[in-house]
Short mmCIF file of C-alpha atoms in Angstrom, two decimals:
data_model
loop_
_atom_site.label_atom_id
_atom_site.label_comp_id
_atom_site.label_asym_id
_atom_site.label_seq_id
_atom_site.Cartn_x
_atom_site.Cartn_y
_atom_site.Cartn_z
CA GLN A 1 -17.05 -6.81 -52.78
CA VAL A 2 -17.53 -4.40 -49.93
CA GLN A 3 -21.07 -3.61 -48.89
CA LEU A 4 -22.21 -1.17 -46.25
CA VAL A 5 -25.91 -1.36 -45.46
CA GLU A 6 -27.57 1.22 -43.26
CA SER A 7 -30.78 0.79 -41.32
CA GLY A 8 -32.68 2.39 -38.48
CA GLY A 9 -33.84 5.62 -40.07
CA GLY A 10 -37.36 6.89 -39.70
CA SER A 11 -39.58 9.76 -38.69
CA VAL A 12 -39.54 11.14 -35.17
CA GLN A 13 -40.61 14.26 -33.38
CA ALA A 14 -38.11 16.77 -32.11
CA GLY A 15 -36.54 15.58 -28.90
CA GLY A 16 -36.84 11.96 -29.88
CA SER A 17 -34.15 9.36 -30.51
CA LEU A 18 -33.09 6.97 -33.23
CA ARG A 19 -30.27 4.46 -33.55
CA LEU A 20 -28.76 3.91 -36.96
CA SER A 21 -26.88 0.74 -37.82
CA CYS A 22 -24.37 0.01 -40.56
CA ALA A 23 -23.68 -3.62 -41.35
CA ALA A 24 -20.39 -4.22 -43.15
CA ALA A 25 -19.99 -7.20 -45.48
CA GLY A 26 -16.93 -8.16 -47.49
CA TYR A 27 -14.99 -5.59 -45.52
CA THR A 28 -11.94 -6.21 -43.45
CA TYR A 29 -13.56 -4.92 -40.32
CA GLY A 30 -11.10 -3.94 -37.72
CA SER A 31 -9.29 -1.69 -40.11
CA TYR A 32 -9.01 1.94 -39.66
CA CYS A 33 -11.73 4.56 -40.15
CA MET A 34 -15.48 4.43 -40.42
CA GLY A 35 -18.08 7.08 -40.00
CA TRP A 36 -21.49 8.60 -40.52
CA PHE A 37 -22.28 11.42 -42.89
CA ARG A 38 -25.49 13.17 -43.83
CA GLN A 39 -26.90 15.21 -46.64
CA ALA A 40 -29.98 17.34 -46.47
CA PRO A 41 -31.84 18.48 -49.61
CA GLY A 42 -30.03 21.35 -51.26
CA LYS A 43 -27.04 21.07 -48.95
CA GLU A 44 -23.61 19.54 -49.19
CA ARG A 45 -22.82 16.27 -47.52
CA GLU A 46 -21.33 16.75 -44.09
CA ARG A 47 -19.40 14.59 -41.68
CA VAL A 48 -21.41 13.73 -38.58
CA ALA A 49 -19.28 11.32 -36.57
CA THR A 50 -16.26 9.18 -37.28
CA ILE A 51 -14.32 6.55 -35.41
CA PHE A 52 -11.01 4.73 -35.44
CA ILE A 53 -12.07 1.10 -35.40
CA ARG A 54 -8.77 0.18 -33.78
CA GLY A 55 -8.47 2.28 -30.69
CA GLY A 56 -11.94 3.80 -30.71
CA GLY A 57 -10.99 7.44 -31.07
CA THR A 58 -13.91 9.53 -32.27
CA ALA A 59 -14.69 12.88 -33.82
CA TYR A 60 -18.02 14.69 -34.00
CA ALA A 61 -19.40 17.62 -35.87
CA ASP A 62 -20.03 20.54 -33.52
CA SER A 63 -23.73 20.44 -34.35
CA VAL A 64 -24.17 16.95 -32.90
CA LYS A 65 -21.74 16.94 -29.98
CA GLY A 66 -23.42 15.85 -26.79
CA ARG A 67 -26.42 14.44 -28.67
CA PHE A 68 -25.01 11.76 -30.99
CA THR A 69 -22.74 8.85 -30.13
CA ILE A 70 -20.86 6.66 -32.60
CA SER A 71 -19.95 3.15 -31.53
CA GLN A 72 -19.02 -0.22 -32.93
CA ASP A 73 -19.66 -3.90 -32.38
CA ASN A 74 -16.59 -5.62 -33.77
CA ALA A 75 -17.99 -9.09 -33.19
CA LYS A 76 -20.99 -8.32 -35.41
CA ASN A 77 -19.22 -5.99 -37.85
CA ILE A 78 -21.76 -3.27 -37.14
CA LEU A 79 -21.31 0.45 -36.74
CA TYR A 80 -23.92 2.43 -34.79
CA LEU A 81 -25.01 6.02 -34.46
CA GLN A 82 -27.15 6.75 -31.43
CA MET A 83 -29.00 10.02 -31.98
CA ASN A 84 -30.71 11.67 -29.02
CA ASN A 85 -32.53 14.96 -28.65
CA LEU A 86 -33.10 15.10 -32.37
CA LYS A 87 -33.81 18.45 -33.96
CA PRO A 88 -35.56 19.32 -37.23
CA GLU A 89 -32.20 20.40 -38.64
CA ASP A 90 -30.99 16.81 -38.25
CA THR A 91 -33.35 15.81 -41.06
CA ALA A 92 -31.23 14.30 -43.82
CA MET A 93 -30.18 11.15 -45.58
CA TYR A 94 -27.58 9.47 -43.41
CA TYR A 95 -24.75 7.47 -44.95
CA CYS A 96 -22.22 5.05 -43.55
CA ALA A 97 -18.71 5.24 -44.97
CA ALA A 98 -15.40 3.46 -44.55
CA ALA A 99 -11.83 3.90 -45.59
CA ALA A 100 -10.15 1.10 -47.51
CA PRO A 101 -8.33 -0.93 -44.89
CA TRP A 102 -4.93 -0.54 -46.57
CA ARG A 103 -5.10 3.25 -46.59
CA ALA A 104 -4.01 5.56 -43.80
CA CYS A 105 -6.88 7.77 -42.75
CA THR A 106 -7.86 10.56 -40.42
CA LEU A 107 -11.18 11.08 -38.72
CA VAL A 108 -11.79 14.36 -40.50
CA GLU A 109 -10.32 13.89 -43.98
CA GLY A 110 -10.82 10.17 -44.46
CA PRO A 111 -10.40 9.12 -47.26
CA TRP A 112 -13.83 7.54 -47.59
CA ASP A 113 -13.66 4.80 -50.16
CA TYR A 114 -16.87 2.86 -49.48
CA TRP A 115 -20.38 4.20 -49.02
CA GLY A 116 -23.73 2.73 -48.15
CA GLN A 117 -27.00 3.61 -49.87
CA GLY A 118 -28.25 5.72 -47.01
CA THR A 119 -31.13 5.75 -44.56
CA GLN A 120 -33.56 8.64 -44.24
CA VAL A 121 -34.07 10.51 -40.99
CA ILE A 122 -36.94 12.97 -40.68
CA VAL A 123 -37.40 15.05 -37.56
CA SER A 124 -40.59 17.04 -37.22
CA SER A 125 -41.09 19.99 -34.93
#
């Protein structure tokens, strides 16, 4: 059974930084697409950053370009999201997601077959 477990959320002031982690268990890490998404209260879930695990290509939402960095540690089966210069509008529940390893995927469309439970990020002004 695939499990994605996020950690690293918290409360910070605007301008601060956080690093989110996503530990993957029961997942054939090294397969294709993984990523970070977020959902703020009353808003739709949005893609934040995604990565091709093989090859390392990445894609970012315009709102986070230059501030957030997605990366991976294949040896530890962990996906990271480094978030710098955080803004109040970054406040949301952040989710890790992954495509099933046997499915072709794209960094924008996925598909996103597995989801973690989320970790809360709160940025105060």
